[in-house]
Short mmCIF file of C-alpha atoms in Angstrom, two decimals:
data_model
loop_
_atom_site.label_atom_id
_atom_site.label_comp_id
_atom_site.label_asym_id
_atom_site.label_seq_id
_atom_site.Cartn_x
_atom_site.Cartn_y
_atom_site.Cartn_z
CA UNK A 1347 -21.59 -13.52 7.63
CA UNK A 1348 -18.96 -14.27 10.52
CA UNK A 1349 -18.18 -11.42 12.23
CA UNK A 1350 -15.38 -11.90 14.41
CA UNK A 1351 -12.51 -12.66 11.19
CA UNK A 1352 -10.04 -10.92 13.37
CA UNK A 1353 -7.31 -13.38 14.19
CA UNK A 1354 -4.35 -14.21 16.53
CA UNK A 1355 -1.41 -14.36 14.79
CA UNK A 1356 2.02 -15.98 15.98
CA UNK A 1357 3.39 -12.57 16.75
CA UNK A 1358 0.94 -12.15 19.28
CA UNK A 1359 -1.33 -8.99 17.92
CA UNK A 1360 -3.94 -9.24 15.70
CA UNK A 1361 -4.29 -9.18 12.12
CA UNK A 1362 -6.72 -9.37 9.49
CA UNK A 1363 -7.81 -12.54 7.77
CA UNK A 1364 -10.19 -12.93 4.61
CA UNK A 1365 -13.51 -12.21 5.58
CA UNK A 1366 -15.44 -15.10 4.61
CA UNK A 1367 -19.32 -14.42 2.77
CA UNK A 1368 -21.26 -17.74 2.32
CA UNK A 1369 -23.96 -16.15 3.75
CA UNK A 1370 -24.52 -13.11 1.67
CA UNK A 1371 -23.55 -14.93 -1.72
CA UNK A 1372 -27.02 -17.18 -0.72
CA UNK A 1373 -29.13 -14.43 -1.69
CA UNK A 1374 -30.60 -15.05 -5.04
CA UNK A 1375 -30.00 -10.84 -5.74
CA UNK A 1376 -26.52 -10.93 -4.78
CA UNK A 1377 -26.02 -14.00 -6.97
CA UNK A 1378 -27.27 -12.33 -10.13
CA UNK A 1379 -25.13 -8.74 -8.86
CA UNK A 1380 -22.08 -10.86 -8.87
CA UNK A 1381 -22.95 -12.19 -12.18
CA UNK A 1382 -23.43 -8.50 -13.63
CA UNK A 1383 -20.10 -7.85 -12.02
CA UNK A 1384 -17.86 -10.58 -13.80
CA UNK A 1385 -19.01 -9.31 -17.13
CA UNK A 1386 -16.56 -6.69 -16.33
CA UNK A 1387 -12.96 -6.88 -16.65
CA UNK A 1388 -11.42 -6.67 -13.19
CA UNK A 1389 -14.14 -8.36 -11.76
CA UNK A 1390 -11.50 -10.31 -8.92
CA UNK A 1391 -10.34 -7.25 -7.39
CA UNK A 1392 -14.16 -5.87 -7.92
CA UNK A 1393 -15.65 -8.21 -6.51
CA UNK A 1394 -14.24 -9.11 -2.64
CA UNK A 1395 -14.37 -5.10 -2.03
CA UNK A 1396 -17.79 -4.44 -2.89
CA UNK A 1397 -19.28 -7.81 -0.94
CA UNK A 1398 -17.47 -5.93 2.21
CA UNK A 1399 -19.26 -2.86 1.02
CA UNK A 1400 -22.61 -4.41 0.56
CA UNK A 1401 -22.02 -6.46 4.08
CA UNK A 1402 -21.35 -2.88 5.99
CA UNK A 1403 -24.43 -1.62 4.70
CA UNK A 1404 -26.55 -4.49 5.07
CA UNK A 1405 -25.17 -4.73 8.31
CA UNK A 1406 -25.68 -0.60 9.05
CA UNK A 1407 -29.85 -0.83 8.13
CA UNK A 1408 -30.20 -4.20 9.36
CA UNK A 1409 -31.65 -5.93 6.44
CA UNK A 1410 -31.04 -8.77 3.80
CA UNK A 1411 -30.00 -7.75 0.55
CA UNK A 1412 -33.06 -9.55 -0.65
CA UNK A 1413 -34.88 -6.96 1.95
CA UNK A 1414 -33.17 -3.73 0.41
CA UNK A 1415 -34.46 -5.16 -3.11
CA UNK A 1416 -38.26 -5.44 -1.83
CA UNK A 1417 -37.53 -2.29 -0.10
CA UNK A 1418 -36.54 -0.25 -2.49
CA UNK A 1419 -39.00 -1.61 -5.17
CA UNK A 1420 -41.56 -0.81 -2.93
CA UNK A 1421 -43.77 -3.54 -4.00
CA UNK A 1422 -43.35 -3.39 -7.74
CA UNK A 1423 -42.23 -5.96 -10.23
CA UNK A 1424 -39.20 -5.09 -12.43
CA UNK A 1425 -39.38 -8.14 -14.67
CA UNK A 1426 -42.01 -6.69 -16.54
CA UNK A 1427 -40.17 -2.64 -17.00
CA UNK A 1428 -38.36 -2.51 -19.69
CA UNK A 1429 -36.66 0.30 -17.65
CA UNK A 1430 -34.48 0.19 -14.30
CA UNK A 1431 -37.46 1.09 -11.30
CA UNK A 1432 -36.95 4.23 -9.26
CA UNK A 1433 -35.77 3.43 -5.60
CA UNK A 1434 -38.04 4.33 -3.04
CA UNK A 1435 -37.54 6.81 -0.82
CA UNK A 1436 -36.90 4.98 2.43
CA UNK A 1437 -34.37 3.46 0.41
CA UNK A 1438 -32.75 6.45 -0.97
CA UNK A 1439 -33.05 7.76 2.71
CA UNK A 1440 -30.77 4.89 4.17
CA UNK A 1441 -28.26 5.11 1.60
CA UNK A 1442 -27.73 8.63 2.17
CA UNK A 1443 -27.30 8.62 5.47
CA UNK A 1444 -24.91 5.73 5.52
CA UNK A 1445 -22.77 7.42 3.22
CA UNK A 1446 -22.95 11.19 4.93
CA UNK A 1447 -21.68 9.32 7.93
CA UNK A 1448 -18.44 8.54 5.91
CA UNK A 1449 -17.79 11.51 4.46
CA UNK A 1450 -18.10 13.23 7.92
CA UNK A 1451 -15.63 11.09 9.56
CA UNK A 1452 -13.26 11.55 7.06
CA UNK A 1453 -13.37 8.55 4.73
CA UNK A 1454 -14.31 10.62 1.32
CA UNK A 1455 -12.82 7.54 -0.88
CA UNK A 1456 -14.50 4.91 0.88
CA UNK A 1457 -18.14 7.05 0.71
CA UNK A 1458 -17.25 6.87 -2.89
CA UNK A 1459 -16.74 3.51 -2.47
CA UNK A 1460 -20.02 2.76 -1.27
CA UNK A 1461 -22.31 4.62 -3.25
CA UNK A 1462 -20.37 3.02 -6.46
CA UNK A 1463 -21.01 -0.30 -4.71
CA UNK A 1464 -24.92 0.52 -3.83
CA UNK A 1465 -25.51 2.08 -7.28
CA UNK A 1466 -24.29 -1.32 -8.84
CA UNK A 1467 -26.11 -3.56 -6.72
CA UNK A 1468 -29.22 -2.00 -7.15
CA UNK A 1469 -29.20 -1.62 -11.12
CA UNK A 1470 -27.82 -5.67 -11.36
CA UNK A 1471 -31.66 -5.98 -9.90
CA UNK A 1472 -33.28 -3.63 -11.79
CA UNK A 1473 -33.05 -0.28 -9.59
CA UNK A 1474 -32.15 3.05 -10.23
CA UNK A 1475 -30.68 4.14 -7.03
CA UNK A 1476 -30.57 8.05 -7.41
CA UNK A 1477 -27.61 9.36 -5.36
CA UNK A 1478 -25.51 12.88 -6.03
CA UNK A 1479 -22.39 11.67 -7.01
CA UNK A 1480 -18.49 12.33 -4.53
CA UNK A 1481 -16.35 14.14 -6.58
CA UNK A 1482 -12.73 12.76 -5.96
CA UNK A 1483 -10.63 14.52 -3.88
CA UNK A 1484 -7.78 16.81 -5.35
CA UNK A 1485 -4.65 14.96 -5.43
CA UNK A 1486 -1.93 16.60 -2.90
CA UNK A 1487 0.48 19.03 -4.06
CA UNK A 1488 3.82 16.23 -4.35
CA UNK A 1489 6.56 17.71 -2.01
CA UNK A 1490 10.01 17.14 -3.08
CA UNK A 1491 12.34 17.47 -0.76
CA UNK A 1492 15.92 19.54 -1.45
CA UNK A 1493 19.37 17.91 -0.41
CA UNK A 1494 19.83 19.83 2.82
CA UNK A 1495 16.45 18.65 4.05
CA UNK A 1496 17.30 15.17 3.15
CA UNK A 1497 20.47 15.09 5.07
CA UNK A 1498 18.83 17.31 7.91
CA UNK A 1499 16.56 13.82 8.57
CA UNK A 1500 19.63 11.65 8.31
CA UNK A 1501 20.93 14.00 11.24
CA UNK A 1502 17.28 13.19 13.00
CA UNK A 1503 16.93 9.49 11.84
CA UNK A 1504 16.96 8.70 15.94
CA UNK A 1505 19.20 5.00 14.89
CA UNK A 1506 21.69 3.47 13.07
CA UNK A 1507 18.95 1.25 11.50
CA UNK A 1508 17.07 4.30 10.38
CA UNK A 1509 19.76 6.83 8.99
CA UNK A 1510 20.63 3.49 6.72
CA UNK A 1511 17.45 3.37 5.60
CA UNK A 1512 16.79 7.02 4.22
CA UNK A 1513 20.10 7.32 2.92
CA UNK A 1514 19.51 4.23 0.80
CA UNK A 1515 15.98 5.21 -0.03
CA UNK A 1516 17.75 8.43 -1.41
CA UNK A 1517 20.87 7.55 -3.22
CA UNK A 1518 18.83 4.90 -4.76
CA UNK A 1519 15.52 5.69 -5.51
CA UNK A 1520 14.04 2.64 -4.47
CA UNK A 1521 10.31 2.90 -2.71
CA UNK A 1522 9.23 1.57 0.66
CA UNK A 1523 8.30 -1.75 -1.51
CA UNK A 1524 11.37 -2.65 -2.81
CA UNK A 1525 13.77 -1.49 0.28
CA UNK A 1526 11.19 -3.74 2.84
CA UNK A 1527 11.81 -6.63 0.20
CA UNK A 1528 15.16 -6.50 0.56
CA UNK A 1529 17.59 -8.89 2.22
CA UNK A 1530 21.05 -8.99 3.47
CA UNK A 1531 22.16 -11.92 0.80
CA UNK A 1532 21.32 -9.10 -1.43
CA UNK A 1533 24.63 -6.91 0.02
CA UNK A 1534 26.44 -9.26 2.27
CA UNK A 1535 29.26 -10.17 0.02
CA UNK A 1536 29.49 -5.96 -1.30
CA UNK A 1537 29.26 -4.82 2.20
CA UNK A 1538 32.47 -7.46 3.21
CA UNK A 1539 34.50 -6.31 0.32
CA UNK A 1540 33.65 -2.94 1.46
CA UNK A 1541 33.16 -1.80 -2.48
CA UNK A 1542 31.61 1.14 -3.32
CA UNK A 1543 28.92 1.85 -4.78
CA UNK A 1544 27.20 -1.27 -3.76
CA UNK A 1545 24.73 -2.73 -6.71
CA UNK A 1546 21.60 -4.38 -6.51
CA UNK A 1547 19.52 -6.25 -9.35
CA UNK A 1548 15.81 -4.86 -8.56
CA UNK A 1549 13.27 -7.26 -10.17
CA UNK A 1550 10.15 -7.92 -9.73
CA UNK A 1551 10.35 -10.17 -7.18
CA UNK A 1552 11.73 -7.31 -5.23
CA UNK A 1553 9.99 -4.59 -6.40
CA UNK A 1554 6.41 -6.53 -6.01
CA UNK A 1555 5.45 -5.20 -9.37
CA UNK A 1556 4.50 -7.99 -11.72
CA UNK A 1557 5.60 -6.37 -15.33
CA UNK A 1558 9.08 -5.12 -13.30
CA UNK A 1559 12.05 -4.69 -16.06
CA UNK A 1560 14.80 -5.77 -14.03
CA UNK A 1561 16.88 -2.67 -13.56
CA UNK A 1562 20.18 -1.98 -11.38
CA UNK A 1563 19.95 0.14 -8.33
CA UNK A 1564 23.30 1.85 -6.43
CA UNK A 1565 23.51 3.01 -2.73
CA UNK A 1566 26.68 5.54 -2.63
CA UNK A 1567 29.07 5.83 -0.13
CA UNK A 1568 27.12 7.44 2.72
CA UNK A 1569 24.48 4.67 2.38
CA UNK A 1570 27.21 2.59 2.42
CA UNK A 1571 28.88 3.43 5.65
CA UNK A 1572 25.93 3.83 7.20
CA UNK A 1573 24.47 0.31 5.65
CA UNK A 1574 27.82 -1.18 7.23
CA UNK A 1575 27.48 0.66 10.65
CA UNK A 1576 24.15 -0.83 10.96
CA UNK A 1577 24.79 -4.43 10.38
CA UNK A 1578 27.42 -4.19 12.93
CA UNK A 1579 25.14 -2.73 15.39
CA UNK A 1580 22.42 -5.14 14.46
CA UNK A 1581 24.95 -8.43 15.10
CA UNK A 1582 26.17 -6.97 18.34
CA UNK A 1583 22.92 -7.26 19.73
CA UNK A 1584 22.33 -10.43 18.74
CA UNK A 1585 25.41 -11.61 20.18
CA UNK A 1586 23.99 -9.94 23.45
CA UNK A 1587 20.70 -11.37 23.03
CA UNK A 1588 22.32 -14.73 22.76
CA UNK A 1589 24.46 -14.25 25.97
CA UNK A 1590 21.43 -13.60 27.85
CA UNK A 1591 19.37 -16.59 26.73
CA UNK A 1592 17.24 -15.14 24.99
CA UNK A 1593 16.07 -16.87 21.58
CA UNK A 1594 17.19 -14.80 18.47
CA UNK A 1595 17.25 -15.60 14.57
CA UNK A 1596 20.89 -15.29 13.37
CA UNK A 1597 21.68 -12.95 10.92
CA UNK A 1598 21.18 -15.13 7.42
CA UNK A 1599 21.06 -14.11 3.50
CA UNK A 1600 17.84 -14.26 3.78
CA UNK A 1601 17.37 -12.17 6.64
CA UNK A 1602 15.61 -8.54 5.63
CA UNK A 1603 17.97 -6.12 5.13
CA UNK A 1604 16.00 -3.80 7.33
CA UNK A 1605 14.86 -5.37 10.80
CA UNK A 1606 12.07 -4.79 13.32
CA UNK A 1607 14.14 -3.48 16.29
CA UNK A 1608 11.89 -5.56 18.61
CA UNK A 1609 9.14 -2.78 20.02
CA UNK A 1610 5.74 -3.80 18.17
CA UNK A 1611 7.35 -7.17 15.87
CA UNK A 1612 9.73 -9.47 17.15
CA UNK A 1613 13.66 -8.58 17.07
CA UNK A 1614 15.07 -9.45 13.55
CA UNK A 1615 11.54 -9.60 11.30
CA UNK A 1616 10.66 -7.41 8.50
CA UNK A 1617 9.50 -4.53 9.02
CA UNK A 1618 6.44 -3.67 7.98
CA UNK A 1619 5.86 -1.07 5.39
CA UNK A 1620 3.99 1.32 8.05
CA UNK A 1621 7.07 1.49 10.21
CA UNK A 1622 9.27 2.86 7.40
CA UNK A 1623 6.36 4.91 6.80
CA UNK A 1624 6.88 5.82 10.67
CA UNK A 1625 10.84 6.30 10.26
CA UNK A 1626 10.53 8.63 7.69
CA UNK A 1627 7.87 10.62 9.42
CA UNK A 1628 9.45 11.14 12.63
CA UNK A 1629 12.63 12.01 11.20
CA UNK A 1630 11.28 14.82 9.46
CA UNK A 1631 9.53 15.93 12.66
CA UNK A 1632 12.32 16.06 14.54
CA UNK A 1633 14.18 17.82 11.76
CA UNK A 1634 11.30 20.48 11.94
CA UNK A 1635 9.81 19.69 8.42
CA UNK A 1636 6.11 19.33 7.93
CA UNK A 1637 5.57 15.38 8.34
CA UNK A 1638 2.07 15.64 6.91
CA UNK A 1639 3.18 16.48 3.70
CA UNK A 1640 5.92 14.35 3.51
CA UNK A 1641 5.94 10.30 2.14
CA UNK A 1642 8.39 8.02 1.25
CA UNK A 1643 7.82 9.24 -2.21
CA UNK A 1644 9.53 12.81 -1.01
CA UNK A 1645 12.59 11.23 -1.23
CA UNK A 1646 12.25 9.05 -4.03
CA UNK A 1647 10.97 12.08 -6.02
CA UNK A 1648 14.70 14.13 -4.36
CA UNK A 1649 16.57 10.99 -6.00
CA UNK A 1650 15.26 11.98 -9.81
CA UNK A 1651 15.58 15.75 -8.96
CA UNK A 1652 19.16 14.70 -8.36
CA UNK A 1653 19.98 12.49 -10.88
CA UNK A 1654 18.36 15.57 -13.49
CA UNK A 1655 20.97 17.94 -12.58
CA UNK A 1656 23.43 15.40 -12.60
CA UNK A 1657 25.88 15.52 -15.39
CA UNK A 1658 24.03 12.62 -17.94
CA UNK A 1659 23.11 12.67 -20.95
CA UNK A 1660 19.02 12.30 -21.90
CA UNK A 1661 19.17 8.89 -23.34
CA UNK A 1662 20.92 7.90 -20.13
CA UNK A 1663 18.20 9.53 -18.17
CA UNK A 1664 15.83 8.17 -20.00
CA UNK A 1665 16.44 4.36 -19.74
CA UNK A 1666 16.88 4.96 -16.06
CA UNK A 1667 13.80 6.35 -15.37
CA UNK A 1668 12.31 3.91 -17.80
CA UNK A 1669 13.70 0.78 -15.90
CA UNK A 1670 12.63 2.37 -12.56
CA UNK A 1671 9.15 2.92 -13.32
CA UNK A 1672 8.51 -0.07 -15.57
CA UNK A 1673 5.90 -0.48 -18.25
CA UNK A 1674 3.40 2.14 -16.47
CA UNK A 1675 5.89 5.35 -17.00
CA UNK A 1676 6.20 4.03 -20.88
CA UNK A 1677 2.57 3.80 -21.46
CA UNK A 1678 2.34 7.53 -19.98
CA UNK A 1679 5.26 8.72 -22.91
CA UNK A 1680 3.16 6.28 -25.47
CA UNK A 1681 0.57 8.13 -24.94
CA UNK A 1682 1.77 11.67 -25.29
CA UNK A 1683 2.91 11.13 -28.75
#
């Protein structure tokens, strides 16, 4: 396998690219694996993440996966058991320690990954690989945030750019997804008219999610002032940019909404969905909440609360929360009854 798949891109920092695995997929026991493995529904998403897996741990022992197999069979034959062959010890040995190495640097889910991964590999050739199973971890208590600690992180948003973007988050309920996705075509000719509320048609296009029911989505009048206040801001500096020389996108439809302000990605580009992570972070540092407990979903999750106590009548309620969260929130109620 190539190594070095780390890349250049035009932006000037590296990113990932596909990691390429001609080699490993030449071994005759990671052939029949990946056989095994497309028998199973899922198999595409299955499939790239456990070669990676595999790769790592091949990689960590230094040995073939045709090696592990003779390894681990320890020189018996498992075409003639009619039963999978116990691993061997040294085998067992390696595994363990690879994956005790995860969980003490912190990556419990990716430990679980592995072992999931090994297990599989191992039993496609005829190996029981005997490893205690990771429990999952305990899913973190969901914070919701209340109204005044919404509004205190609007007070500690730190830019125009960034008040705009938790006040829409909130009196919206869109998710980092949808509000990246975004562009200014989307509100250029609301924002000019200056109406209130402005509406937006999420689909999936938008939203990223492929069985999306196209819904509408509102920002109020805070988000729009502050929506407004930002655009203004934004074209000023263009303008200045301009005057100085220096080589700037104009503001288009087809522009993102929300821009990178030019620190890590070039002035004008999307942001990427770690820096509104960042945004909404720091904001609630600086308004002296707890930013470890609190994700873009906090405020997403202080949009329902709202719209619950809001004056609306179930149905109402209902078919919003139904067009927000798509098919997976109906297959939840389905299932209930």
């Amino acid at each position: 396998m190539l190594k070095n798949w780390r890349k250049r891109s035009k932006r000037g920092y590296f990113v990932r690219s596909t990691p390429k695995y001609e080699v490993l997929l030449e071994d005759q026991s990671v052939q029949k694996w990946i056989l095994n493995l497309k028998k199973r529904p899922g198999w595409r998403k299955t499939v790239p993440s456990f070669l990676r897996t595999l790769q790592s741990f091949s990689d960590y022992v230094n040995k073939r996966p045709n090696e592990l197999v003779a390894l681990a069979l320890g020189g018996k034959k498992t075409e003639i058991q009619k039963k999978l062959v116990p691993a061997t010890p040294a085998v067992i040995k390696l595994a363990r320690r690879f994956i005790n190495e995860l969980l003490n640097s912190g990556k419990r889910e990716k430990a679980r990954l592995t072992r999931t991964c090994l297990v599989s590999f191992f039993k496609a050739n005829g190996i029981s690989l005997e490893i205690e199973s990771i429990p999952r971890t305990e899913k973190e208590k969901e914070v919701v945030l209340t109204k005044e600690q919404i509004y205190a992180m609007v007070d500690n948003a730190g830019s125009l750019r960034n008040r705009a973007i938790i006040l829409c988050m909130y009196q919206s309920g869109l998710g980092v997804t949808a509000i990246r996705s975004l562009n200014y075509g989307h509100v250029k000719e609301q924002l000019e008219r200056e109406r209130v509320p402005i509406r937006i048609r999420i689909t999936s296009r938008i939203s990223k999610k492929v069985a999306q029911v196209p819904y509408y989505a509102f920002f109020g009048s805070e988000a729009c002032d502050a929506l407004r206040a930002y655009i203004e801001e934004r074209k000023r500096k263009i303008q200045k940019m301009k005057e100085k020389g220096v080589r700037v996108r104009e503001l288009s439809e087809k522009s993102p909404l929300f821009a990178s302000e030019g620190k890590n990605v070039p002035f004008g580009e999307r942001m990427a969905i770690s820096s509104i992570w960042r945004v909404i972070k720091e904001a609630a540092e600086r308004a002296g909440l707890d930013k470890e407990s609190i994700k873009p979903n906090s405020i997403r999750k202080a949009f329902e609360m709202e719209l619950n106590r809001a004056k609306i009548d179930e149905e109402k309620k209902l078919l919003i929360f139904l067009s927000m969260n798509s098919l997976k929130l109906l297959k939840n109620i389905v299932n209930r009854v």
